[in-house]
Amino acid sequence: MPAPASVTIPNDTDIVIVRTFDAPRELVWRAHTEPQLMKRWMQGPPGWTLSVCEIDARPGGKFRNVFTQAGQQPLEVRGTFLEVDAPARWVHTEEYGPEGSSETPAAVETLVLTEKAGKTTLTLTMRYPSKEARDAAGQGTADGMEECYRRIDVLLNERMREPTTTRGR
Amino acid sequence: MTQAQRLDATFAALADPTRRAILARLATGEATVSELAEPFDISQPAISRHLKVLERAGLISTGHDAQRRPRRVEAKALEAATDWLQKLRDRWEESYQRLDGLLEEMKRTQKE
């Protein structure tokens, strides 16, 4: 069994994941760029499934992942590839929600694959615009995704109809 | 509630600014519903609803004093929720272990 993934925060804006796989990088690359393969291993929060996966891994190409769970609003993650150098590296923006729902990318993700003696080391760097954004996203992703919790919270708020703006009692 | 559901509840509870403010207040010591309602300038029933969400998430508990029913912070649950790096690692590792299995399969297919 390969050693477990390491997750670090080397500075204020980044989350860096490093993991080694016992396979050539060509295969690791395919598992990250071919939708039918992505669906086999990438999942959302517990109970969620990656039901839509579209990847156009070339500079300027887009990707779109939709995670779904019965009775919940789907969670969409999408972005645009800025750099693609198969099977070694890609850089893409990351946004949440349907097309047009956010003005600026939530993050920029860089995937680097290096191969040595038939094993591939993956380094995934997620860069956020600020420390606050990074910590919030990290905390959210830790147990699902930031967006997912925000939606749950919106639902809770709607159901409870909290008078947070109406003053007095 | 499973561990995952509990964590879902924890983060949903923490996503609200009023509930975070209530937690911050309780971090300084236990307080009753009316004591909590005072600085927030919202009704006691509204505070009670917030407290219910926090309690369901395991973030606070109610003291034994039946009359005052003071609420207090459950430090352990809060710790678990803030230790996100560790959990982020577990989450990715879970996916990557599935990827390990897929890669083994791909290697076999390639050899054939």
PDB file of C-alpha atoms in Angstrom:
ATOM      1  CA  MET A   1       0.000   0.000   0.000  1.00  0.00           C
ATOM      2  CA  PRO A   2       1.352   3.448  -0.900  1.00  0.00           C
ATOM      3  CA  ALA A   3       1.967   5.902   1.951  1.00  0.00           C
ATOM      4  CA  PRO A   4      -1.087   8.009   2.832  1.00  0.00           C
ATOM      5  CA  ALA A   5      -1.509  11.427   1.245  1.00  0.00           C
ATOM      6  CA  SER A   6       0.206  14.367   2.919  1.00  0.00           C
ATOM      7  CA  VAL A   7      -1.751  17.595   3.130  1.00  0.00           C
ATOM      8  CA  THR A   8       0.104  20.772   4.097  1.00  0.00           C
ATOM      9  CA  ILE A   9      -0.379  24.538   4.128  1.00  0.00           C
ATOM     10  CA  PRO A  10       3.120  25.807   3.194  1.00  0.00           C
ATOM     11  CA  ASN A  11       2.006  29.465   3.102  1.00  0.00           C
ATOM     12  CA  ASP A  12      -1.111  31.611   3.616  1.00  0.00           C
ATOM     13  CA  THR A  13      -2.895  30.831   0.370  1.00  0.00           C
ATOM     14  CA  ASP A  14      -2.117  27.247  -0.621  1.00  0.00           C
ATOM     15  CA  ILE A  15      -3.186  23.736   0.243  1.00  0.00           C
ATOM     16  CA  VAL A  16      -0.728  21.170  -1.087  1.00  0.00           C
ATOM     17  CA  ILE A  17      -1.512  17.478  -1.390  1.00  0.00           C
ATOM     18  CA  VAL A  18       1.241  14.973  -2.150  1.00  0.00           C
ATOM     19  CA  ARG A  19       0.586  11.292  -2.820  1.00  0.00           C
ATOM     20  CA  THR A  20       2.573   8.537  -4.542  1.00  0.00           C
ATOM     21  CA  PHE A  21       0.883   5.881  -6.667  1.00  0.00           C
ATOM     22  CA  ASP A  22       2.275   2.521  -7.666  1.00  0.00           C
ATOM     23  CA  ALA A  23       1.650   3.105 -11.378  1.00  0.00           C
ATOM     24  CA  PRO A  24       3.203   4.960 -14.327  1.00  0.00           C
ATOM     25  CA  ARG A  25       2.095   8.573 -14.628  1.00  0.00           C
ATOM     26  CA  GLU A  26       0.400   7.953 -17.965  1.00  0.00           C
ATOM     27  CA  LEU A  27      -2.229   5.957 -16.067  1.00  0.00           C
ATOM     28  CA  VAL A  28      -2.519   8.473 -13.220  1.00  0.00           C
ATOM     29  CA  TRP A  29      -2.963  11.182 -15.838  1.00  0.00           C
ATOM     30  CA  ARG A  30      -5.701   9.229 -17.599  1.00  0.00           C
ATOM     31  CA  ALA A  31      -7.476   8.680 -14.284  1.00  0.00           C
ATOM     32  CA  HIS A  32      -7.543  12.484 -13.873  1.00  0.00           C
ATOM     33  CA  THR A  33      -8.594  13.415 -17.390  1.00  0.00           C
ATOM     34  CA  GLU A  34     -10.961  10.675 -18.633  1.00  0.00           C
ATOM     35  CA  PRO A  35     -14.459  11.161 -17.206  1.00  0.00           C
ATOM     36  CA  GLN A  36     -15.403   7.469 -17.031  1.00  0.00           C
ATOM     37  CA  LEU A  37     -12.226   6.832 -15.005  1.00  0.00           C
ATOM     38  CA  MET A  38     -12.661   9.938 -12.817  1.00  0.00           C
ATOM     39  CA  LYS A  39     -16.123   8.726 -11.831  1.00  0.00           C
ATOM     40  CA  ARG A  40     -14.613   5.517 -10.526  1.00  0.00           C
ATOM     41  CA  TRP A  41     -12.563   7.156  -7.792  1.00  0.00           C
ATOM     42  CA  MET A  42     -13.495  10.802  -7.318  1.00  0.00           C
ATOM     43  CA  GLN A  43     -16.428  11.322  -5.004  1.00  0.00           C
ATOM     44  CA  GLY A  44     -17.938  14.261  -3.216  1.00  0.00           C
ATOM     45  CA  PRO A  45     -18.961  14.421   0.428  1.00  0.00           C
ATOM     46  CA  PRO A  46     -20.059  11.103   1.981  1.00  0.00           C
ATOM     47  CA  GLY A  47     -23.199   9.889   0.228  1.00  0.00           C
ATOM     48  CA  TRP A  48     -22.653  12.066  -2.842  1.00  0.00           C
ATOM     49  CA  THR A  49     -21.725  10.748  -6.278  1.00  0.00           C
ATOM     50  CA  LEU A  50     -19.982  12.336  -9.221  1.00  0.00           C
ATOM     51  CA  SER A  51     -22.812  11.995 -11.715  1.00  0.00           C
ATOM     52  CA  VAL A  52     -21.670  14.438 -14.392  1.00  0.00           C
ATOM     53  CA  CYS A  53     -18.011  14.663 -15.342  1.00  0.00           C
ATOM     54  CA  GLU A  54     -16.875  16.569 -18.420  1.00  0.00           C
ATOM     55  CA  ILE A  55     -13.184  17.250 -19.021  1.00  0.00           C
ATOM     56  CA  ASP A  56     -11.646  18.977 -22.019  1.00  0.00           C
ATOM     57  CA  ALA A  57      -8.001  18.878 -20.933  1.00  0.00           C
ATOM     58  CA  ARG A  58      -6.335  21.334 -23.296  1.00  0.00           C
ATOM     59  CA  PRO A  59      -5.425  24.994 -22.819  1.00  0.00           C
ATOM     60  CA  GLY A  60      -8.655  26.997 -22.799  1.00  0.00           C
ATOM     61  CA  GLY A  61     -10.716  23.808 -22.418  1.00  0.00           C
ATOM     62  CA  LYS A  62     -13.270  23.503 -19.658  1.00  0.00           C
ATOM     63  CA  PHE A  63     -14.197  20.910 -17.077  1.00  0.00           C
ATOM     64  CA  ARG A  64     -17.400  20.455 -15.154  1.00  0.00           C
ATOM     65  CA  ASN A  65     -18.132  18.053 -12.304  1.00  0.00           C
ATOM     66  CA  VAL A  66     -21.576  17.728 -10.792  1.00  0.00           C
ATOM     67  CA  PHE A  67     -21.977  15.894  -7.506  1.00  0.00           C
ATOM     68  CA  THR A  68     -25.459  14.725  -6.608  1.00  0.00           C
ATOM     69  CA  GLN A  69     -27.328  13.199  -3.708  1.00  0.00           C
ATOM     70  CA  ALA A  70     -31.036  12.374  -3.564  1.00  0.00           C
ATOM     71  CA  GLY A  71     -33.072  15.240  -2.140  1.00  0.00           C
ATOM     72  CA  GLN A  72     -30.189  17.729  -2.294  1.00  0.00           C
ATOM     73  CA  GLN A  73     -29.350  20.527  -4.681  1.00  0.00           C
ATOM     74  CA  PRO A  74     -26.571  19.346  -6.991  1.00  0.00           C
ATOM     75  CA  LEU A  75     -23.092  20.680  -6.288  1.00  0.00           C
ATOM     76  CA  GLU A  76     -21.228  21.887  -9.351  1.00  0.00           C
ATOM     77  CA  VAL A  77     -17.469  22.404  -9.635  1.00  0.00           C
ATOM     78  CA  ARG A  78     -16.094  23.721 -12.888  1.00  0.00           C
ATOM     79  CA  GLY A  79     -13.241  25.657 -14.384  1.00  0.00           C
ATOM     80  CA  THR A  80     -11.001  26.387 -17.342  1.00  0.00           C
ATOM     81  CA  PHE A  81      -7.648  24.800 -18.119  1.00  0.00           C
ATOM     82  CA  LEU A  82      -4.905  27.414 -18.261  1.00  0.00           C
ATOM     83  CA  GLU A  83      -2.017  25.032 -19.005  1.00  0.00           C
ATOM     84  CA  VAL A  84      -1.959  21.385 -20.057  1.00  0.00           C
ATOM     85  CA  ASP A  85       1.219  19.351 -20.563  1.00  0.00           C
ATOM     86  CA  ALA A  86       0.134  15.696 -20.680  1.00  0.00           C
ATOM     87  CA  PRO A  87       0.950  13.553 -18.785  1.00  0.00           C
ATOM     88  CA  ALA A  88       2.985  15.845 -16.510  1.00  0.00           C
ATOM     89  CA  ARG A  89       1.022  18.899 -15.505  1.00  0.00           C
ATOM     90  CA  TRP A  90      -2.154  20.870 -15.729  1.00  0.00           C
ATOM     91  CA  VAL A  91      -3.311  24.163 -14.244  1.00  0.00           C
ATOM     92  CA  HIS A  92      -6.973  25.089 -14.094  1.00  0.00           C
ATOM     93  CA  THR A  93      -9.242  27.596 -12.438  1.00  0.00           C
ATOM     94  CA  GLU A  94     -11.928  26.337 -10.095  1.00  0.00           C
ATOM     95  CA  GLU A  95     -15.368  27.797  -9.551  1.00  0.00           C
ATOM     96  CA  TYR A  96     -18.452  26.616  -7.716  1.00  0.00           C
ATOM     97  CA  GLY A  97     -22.034  26.678  -8.860  1.00  0.00           C
ATOM     98  CA  PRO A  98     -23.471  26.795 -12.379  1.00  0.00           C
ATOM     99  CA  GLU A  99     -21.867  28.801 -15.189  1.00  0.00           C
ATOM    100  CA  GLY A 100     -22.053  32.534 -14.603  1.00  0.00           C
ATOM    101  CA  SER A 101     -22.747  32.270 -10.878  1.00  0.00           C
ATOM    102  CA  SER A 102     -19.346  33.559  -9.752  1.00  0.00           C
ATOM    103  CA  GLU A 103     -17.308  36.478 -11.057  1.00  0.00           C
ATOM    104  CA  THR A 104     -13.828  35.378 -10.016  1.00  0.00           C
ATOM    105  CA  PRO A 105     -12.349  31.885  -9.704  1.00  0.00           C
ATOM    106  CA  ALA A 106     -12.494  30.481  -6.174  1.00  0.00           C
ATOM    107  CA  ALA A 107      -9.106  28.861  -6.656  1.00  0.00           C
ATOM    108  CA  VAL A 108      -6.403  27.858  -9.112  1.00  0.00           C
ATOM    109  CA  GLU A 109      -5.373  24.213  -9.053  1.00  0.00           C
ATOM    110  CA  THR A 110      -2.052  22.868 -10.294  1.00  0.00           C
ATOM    111  CA  LEU A 111      -1.491  19.146 -10.765  1.00  0.00           C
ATOM    112  CA  VAL A 112       2.070  17.898 -11.255  1.00  0.00           C
ATOM    113  CA  LEU A 113       2.897  14.236 -11.897  1.00  0.00           C
ATOM    114  CA  THR A 114       6.479  12.965 -11.726  1.00  0.00           C
ATOM    115  CA  GLU A 115       7.447   9.360 -12.396  1.00  0.00           C
ATOM    116  CA  LYS A 116      10.328   7.429 -10.876  1.00  0.00           C
ATOM    117  CA  ALA A 117      10.930   3.687 -11.207  1.00  0.00           C
ATOM    118  CA  GLY A 118       7.349   3.065 -12.309  1.00  0.00           C
ATOM    119  CA  LYS A 119       5.845   5.031  -9.415  1.00  0.00           C
ATOM    120  CA  THR A 120       4.132   8.380  -9.803  1.00  0.00           C
ATOM    121  CA  THR A 121       4.192  11.211  -7.312  1.00  0.00           C
ATOM    122  CA  LEU A 122       1.249  13.547  -7.559  1.00  0.00           C
ATOM    123  CA  THR A 123       1.455  17.099  -6.212  1.00  0.00           C
ATOM    124  CA  LEU A 124      -1.831  18.983  -6.206  1.00  0.00           C
ATOM    125  CA  THR A 125      -1.620  22.657  -5.235  1.00  0.00           C
ATOM    126  CA  MET A 126      -4.832  24.578  -4.593  1.00  0.00           C
ATOM    127  CA  ARG A 127      -4.225  28.319  -4.430  1.00  0.00           C
ATOM    128  CA  TYR A 128      -6.863  30.646  -2.983  1.00  0.00           C
ATOM    129  CA  PRO A 129      -7.107  34.439  -3.188  1.00  0.00           C
ATOM    130  CA  SER A 130      -6.582  34.883   0.576  1.00  0.00           C
ATOM    131  CA  LYS A 131      -5.855  33.045   3.803  1.00  0.00           C
ATOM    132  CA  GLU A 132      -9.510  33.435   4.845  1.00  0.00           C
ATOM    133  CA  ALA A 133     -10.720  31.936   1.571  1.00  0.00           C
ATOM    134  CA  ARG A 134      -8.191  29.117   1.877  1.00  0.00           C
ATOM    135  CA  ASP A 135      -9.130  28.242   5.449  1.00  0.00           C
ATOM    136  CA  ALA A 136     -12.856  28.416   4.724  1.00  0.00           C
ATOM    137  CA  ALA A 137     -12.500  26.214   1.658  1.00  0.00           C
ATOM    138  CA  GLY A 138     -10.220  23.788   3.468  1.00  0.00           C
ATOM    139  CA  GLN A 139     -12.583  23.501   6.367  1.00  0.00           C
ATOM    140  CA  GLY A 140     -15.509  22.980   4.017  1.00  0.00           C
ATOM    141  CA  THR A 141     -13.758  20.482   1.790  1.00  0.00           C
ATOM    142  CA  ALA A 142     -12.618  18.549   4.831  1.00  0.00           C
ATOM    143  CA  ASP A 143     -16.119  17.248   5.340  1.00  0.00           C
ATOM    144  CA  GLY A 144     -17.699  17.848   2.034  1.00  0.00           C
ATOM    145  CA  MET A 145     -17.449  21.078   0.257  1.00  0.00           C
ATOM    146  CA  GLU A 146     -17.794  24.652   1.265  1.00  0.00           C
ATOM    147  CA  GLU A 147     -20.680  25.155  -1.134  1.00  0.00           C
ATOM    148  CA  CYS A 148     -22.453  22.104   0.190  1.00  0.00           C
ATOM    149  CA  TYR A 149     -22.452  23.417   3.750  1.00  0.00           C
ATOM    150  CA  ARG A 150     -23.455  26.868   2.667  1.00  0.00           C
ATOM    151  CA  ARG A 151     -26.472  25.359   0.983  1.00  0.00           C
ATOM    152  CA  ILE A 152     -27.400  23.311   4.018  1.00  0.00           C
ATOM    153  CA  ASP A 153     -27.112  26.442   6.090  1.00  0.00           C
ATOM    154  CA  VAL A 154     -29.297  28.424   3.704  1.00  0.00           C
ATOM    155  CA  LEU A 155     -31.897  25.676   3.985  1.00  0.00           C
ATOM    156  CA  LEU A 156     -31.676  25.674   7.766  1.00  0.00           C
ATOM    157  CA  ASN A 157     -32.034  29.431   7.830  1.00  0.00           C
ATOM    158  CA  GLU A 158     -35.050  29.333   5.552  1.00  0.00           C
ATOM    159  CA  ARG A 159     -36.731  26.698   7.673  1.00  0.00           C
ATOM    160  CA  MET A 160     -36.062  28.482  10.910  1.00  0.00           C
ATOM    161  CA  ARG A 161     -36.885  31.935   9.505  1.00  0.00           C
ATOM    162  CA  GLU A 162     -34.529  33.560  11.940  1.00  0.00           C
ATOM    163  CA  PRO A 163     -35.278  37.214  12.552  1.00  0.00           C
ATOM    164  CA  THR A 164     -31.620  38.210  12.232  1.00  0.00           C
ATOM    165  CA  THR A 165     -32.503  41.483  10.532  1.00  0.00           C
ATOM    166  CA  THR A 166     -35.645  42.330  12.431  1.00  0.00           C
ATOM    167  CA  ARG A 167     -34.710  43.892  15.707  1.00  0.00           C
ATOM    168  CA  GLY A 168     -36.529  43.766  18.993  1.00  0.00           C
ATOM    169  CA  ARG A 169     -38.469  40.836  20.435  1.00  0.00           C
TER     170      ARG A 169
ATOM    171  CA  MET B   1     -26.054   9.900  13.510  1.00  0.00           C
ATOM    172  CA  THR B   2     -22.980   8.657  11.658  1.00  0.00           C
ATOM    173  CA  GLN B   3     -19.646  10.425  12.052  1.00  0.00           C
ATOM    174  CA  ALA B   4     -20.114  12.008   8.603  1.00  0.00           C
ATOM    175  CA  GLN B   5     -23.629  13.229   9.413  1.00  0.00           C
ATOM    176  CA  ARG B   6     -22.380  14.621  12.705  1.00  0.00           C
ATOM    177  CA  LEU B   7     -19.659  16.558  10.909  1.00  0.00           C
ATOM    178  CA  ASP B   8     -22.191  17.779   8.347  1.00  0.00           C
ATOM    179  CA  ALA B   9     -24.312  19.077  11.208  1.00  0.00           C
ATOM    180  CA  THR B  10     -21.259  20.658  12.834  1.00  0.00           C
ATOM    181  CA  PHE B  11     -20.295  22.599   9.752  1.00  0.00           C
ATOM    182  CA  ALA B  12     -23.846  23.630   8.992  1.00  0.00           C
ATOM    183  CA  ALA B  13     -24.073  24.917  12.554  1.00  0.00           C
ATOM    184  CA  LEU B  14     -20.794  26.816  12.227  1.00  0.00           C
ATOM    185  CA  ALA B  15     -21.738  28.371   8.895  1.00  0.00           C
ATOM    186  CA  ASP B  16     -24.050  30.892  10.597  1.00  0.00           C
ATOM    187  CA  PRO B  17     -22.536  34.090  12.049  1.00  0.00           C
ATOM    188  CA  THR B  18     -25.047  34.313  14.931  1.00  0.00           C
ATOM    189  CA  ARG B  19     -24.311  30.738  15.963  1.00  0.00           C
ATOM    190  CA  ARG B  20     -20.578  31.392  15.795  1.00  0.00           C
ATOM    191  CA  ALA B  21     -21.117  34.453  17.992  1.00  0.00           C
ATOM    192  CA  ILE B  22     -23.124  32.335  20.459  1.00  0.00           C
ATOM    193  CA  LEU B  23     -20.287  29.809  20.549  1.00  0.00           C
ATOM    194  CA  ALA B  24     -17.749  32.564  21.099  1.00  0.00           C
ATOM    195  CA  ARG B  25     -19.844  33.818  24.015  1.00  0.00           C
ATOM    196  CA  LEU B  26     -20.185  30.318  25.482  1.00  0.00           C
ATOM    197  CA  ALA B  27     -16.430  29.814  25.125  1.00  0.00           C
ATOM    198  CA  THR B  28     -16.044  32.395  27.916  1.00  0.00           C
ATOM    199  CA  GLY B  29     -18.352  30.435  30.220  1.00  0.00           C
ATOM    200  CA  GLU B  30     -21.794  28.812  30.416  1.00  0.00           C
ATOM    201  CA  ALA B  31     -24.884  30.981  29.990  1.00  0.00           C
ATOM    202  CA  THR B  32     -28.674  30.683  30.062  1.00  0.00           C
ATOM    203  CA  VAL B  33     -30.932  31.347  27.080  1.00  0.00           C
ATOM    204  CA  SER B  34     -31.910  34.788  28.375  1.00  0.00           C
ATOM    205  CA  GLU B  35     -28.286  35.670  29.093  1.00  0.00           C
ATOM    206  CA  LEU B  36     -27.432  34.642  25.559  1.00  0.00           C
ATOM    207  CA  ALA B  37     -30.341  36.507  23.977  1.00  0.00           C
ATOM    208  CA  GLU B  38     -29.376  39.822  25.595  1.00  0.00           C
ATOM    209  CA  PRO B  39     -26.272  40.866  23.615  1.00  0.00           C
ATOM    210  CA  PHE B  40     -27.642  39.522  20.324  1.00  0.00           C
ATOM    211  CA  ASP B  41     -30.729  41.687  20.234  1.00  0.00           C
ATOM    212  CA  ILE B  42     -32.865  38.874  18.846  1.00  0.00           C
ATOM    213  CA  SER B  43     -35.755  37.041  20.454  1.00  0.00           C
ATOM    214  CA  GLN B  44     -35.344  34.190  22.938  1.00  0.00           C
ATOM    215  CA  PRO B  45     -37.213  31.754  20.659  1.00  0.00           C
ATOM    216  CA  ALA B  46     -34.770  32.626  17.850  1.00  0.00           C
ATOM    217  CA  ILE B  47     -31.842  32.034  20.217  1.00  0.00           C
ATOM    218  CA  SER B  48     -33.422  28.745  21.273  1.00  0.00           C
ATOM    219  CA  ARG B  49     -33.599  27.626  17.661  1.00  0.00           C
ATOM    220  CA  HIS B  50     -29.926  28.481  17.169  1.00  0.00           C
ATOM    221  CA  LEU B  51     -29.090  26.577  20.343  1.00  0.00           C
ATOM    222  CA  LYS B  52     -31.006  23.554  19.080  1.00  0.00           C
ATOM    223  CA  VAL B  53     -28.909  23.519  15.897  1.00  0.00           C
ATOM    224  CA  LEU B  54     -25.722  23.824  17.936  1.00  0.00           C
ATOM    225  CA  GLU B  55     -26.797  21.109  20.335  1.00  0.00           C
ATOM    226  CA  ARG B  56     -27.758  18.729  17.519  1.00  0.00           C
ATOM    227  CA  ALA B  57     -24.295  19.287  16.053  1.00  0.00           C
ATOM    228  CA  GLY B  58     -22.809  18.275  19.412  1.00  0.00           C
ATOM    229  CA  LEU B  59     -21.165  21.692  19.779  1.00  0.00           C
ATOM    230  CA  ILE B  60     -22.928  22.599  23.020  1.00  0.00           C
ATOM    231  CA  SER B  61     -24.728  20.800  25.829  1.00  0.00           C
ATOM    232  CA  THR B  62     -27.240  21.732  28.494  1.00  0.00           C
ATOM    233  CA  GLY B  63     -26.212  21.782  32.152  1.00  0.00           C
ATOM    234  CA  HIS B  64     -27.993  19.871  34.911  1.00  0.00           C
ATOM    235  CA  ASP B  65     -29.544  22.878  36.625  1.00  0.00           C
ATOM    236  CA  ALA B  66     -33.171  22.218  35.568  1.00  0.00           C
ATOM    237  CA  GLN B  67     -34.302  25.779  36.287  1.00  0.00           C
ATOM    238  CA  ARG B  68     -31.588  27.750  34.511  1.00  0.00           C
ATOM    239  CA  ARG B  69     -30.669  25.134  31.894  1.00  0.00           C
ATOM    240  CA  PRO B  70     -27.291  26.746  31.222  1.00  0.00           C
ATOM    241  CA  ARG B  71     -25.640  25.949  27.887  1.00  0.00           C
ATOM    242  CA  ARG B  72     -21.947  25.254  27.569  1.00  0.00           C
ATOM    243  CA  VAL B  73     -19.451  24.546  24.811  1.00  0.00           C
ATOM    244  CA  GLU B  74     -18.443  20.966  24.046  1.00  0.00           C
ATOM    245  CA  ALA B  75     -14.762  21.615  23.395  1.00  0.00           C
ATOM    246  CA  LYS B  76     -14.138  18.205  21.818  1.00  0.00           C
ATOM    247  CA  ALA B  77     -16.642  18.688  18.988  1.00  0.00           C
ATOM    248  CA  LEU B  78     -15.253  22.127  18.272  1.00  0.00           C
ATOM    249  CA  GLU B  79     -11.727  20.743  18.174  1.00  0.00           C
ATOM    250  CA  ALA B  80     -12.797  18.051  15.728  1.00  0.00           C
ATOM    251  CA  ALA B  81     -14.341  20.651  13.466  1.00  0.00           C
ATOM    252  CA  THR B  82     -11.313  22.918  13.433  1.00  0.00           C
ATOM    253  CA  ASP B  83      -8.845  20.157  12.743  1.00  0.00           C
ATOM    254  CA  TRP B  84      -9.626  20.413   9.043  1.00  0.00           C
ATOM    255  CA  LEU B  85      -6.201  19.629   7.681  1.00  0.00           C
ATOM    256  CA  GLN B  86      -6.293  16.150   9.144  1.00  0.00           C
ATOM    257  CA  LYS B  87      -9.792  15.574   7.828  1.00  0.00           C
ATOM    258  CA  LEU B  88      -8.915  16.974   4.417  1.00  0.00           C
ATOM    259  CA  ARG B  89      -6.131  14.422   4.311  1.00  0.00           C
ATOM    260  CA  ASP B  90      -8.505  11.590   5.268  1.00  0.00           C
ATOM    261  CA  ARG B  91     -10.971  12.680   2.610  1.00  0.00           C
ATOM    262  CA  TRP B  92      -8.397  12.772  -0.182  1.00  0.00           C
ATOM    263  CA  GLU B  93      -6.806   9.579   1.040  1.00  0.00           C
ATOM    264  CA  GLU B  94     -10.170   7.851   0.809  1.00  0.00           C
ATOM    265  CA  SER B  95     -10.476   8.897  -2.863  1.00  0.00           C
ATOM    266  CA  TYR B  96      -6.851   8.052  -3.578  1.00  0.00           C
ATOM    267  CA  GLN B  97      -7.287   4.544  -2.201  1.00  0.00           C
ATOM    268  CA  ARG B  98     -10.057   4.045  -4.720  1.00  0.00           C
ATOM    269  CA  LEU B  99      -7.651   5.406  -7.337  1.00  0.00           C
ATOM    270  CA  ASP B 100      -5.027   2.834  -6.197  1.00  0.00           C
ATOM    271  CA  GLY B 101      -7.528   0.088  -6.963  1.00  0.00           C
ATOM    272  CA  LEU B 102      -8.420   1.596 -10.332  1.00  0.00           C
ATOM    273  CA  LEU B 103      -4.733   1.946 -11.280  1.00  0.00           C
ATOM    274  CA  GLU B 104      -4.092  -1.733 -10.424  1.00  0.00           C
ATOM    275  CA  GLU B 105      -6.947  -2.626 -12.731  1.00  0.00           C
ATOM    276  CA  MET B 106      -5.601  -0.353 -15.481  1.00  0.00           C
ATOM    277  CA  LYS B 107      -2.125  -1.901 -15.161  1.00  0.00           C
ATOM    278  CA  ARG B 108      -3.593  -5.389 -15.566  1.00  0.00           C
ATOM    279  CA  THR B 109      -5.627  -4.344 -18.605  1.00  0.00           C
ATOM    280  CA  GLN B 110      -2.536  -2.790 -20.147  1.00  0.00           C
ATOM    281  CA  LYS B 111      -0.532  -6.025 -19.807  1.00  0.00           C
ATOM    282  CA  GLU B 112      -3.170  -8.150 -21.484  1.00  0.00           C
TER     283      GLU B 112
END
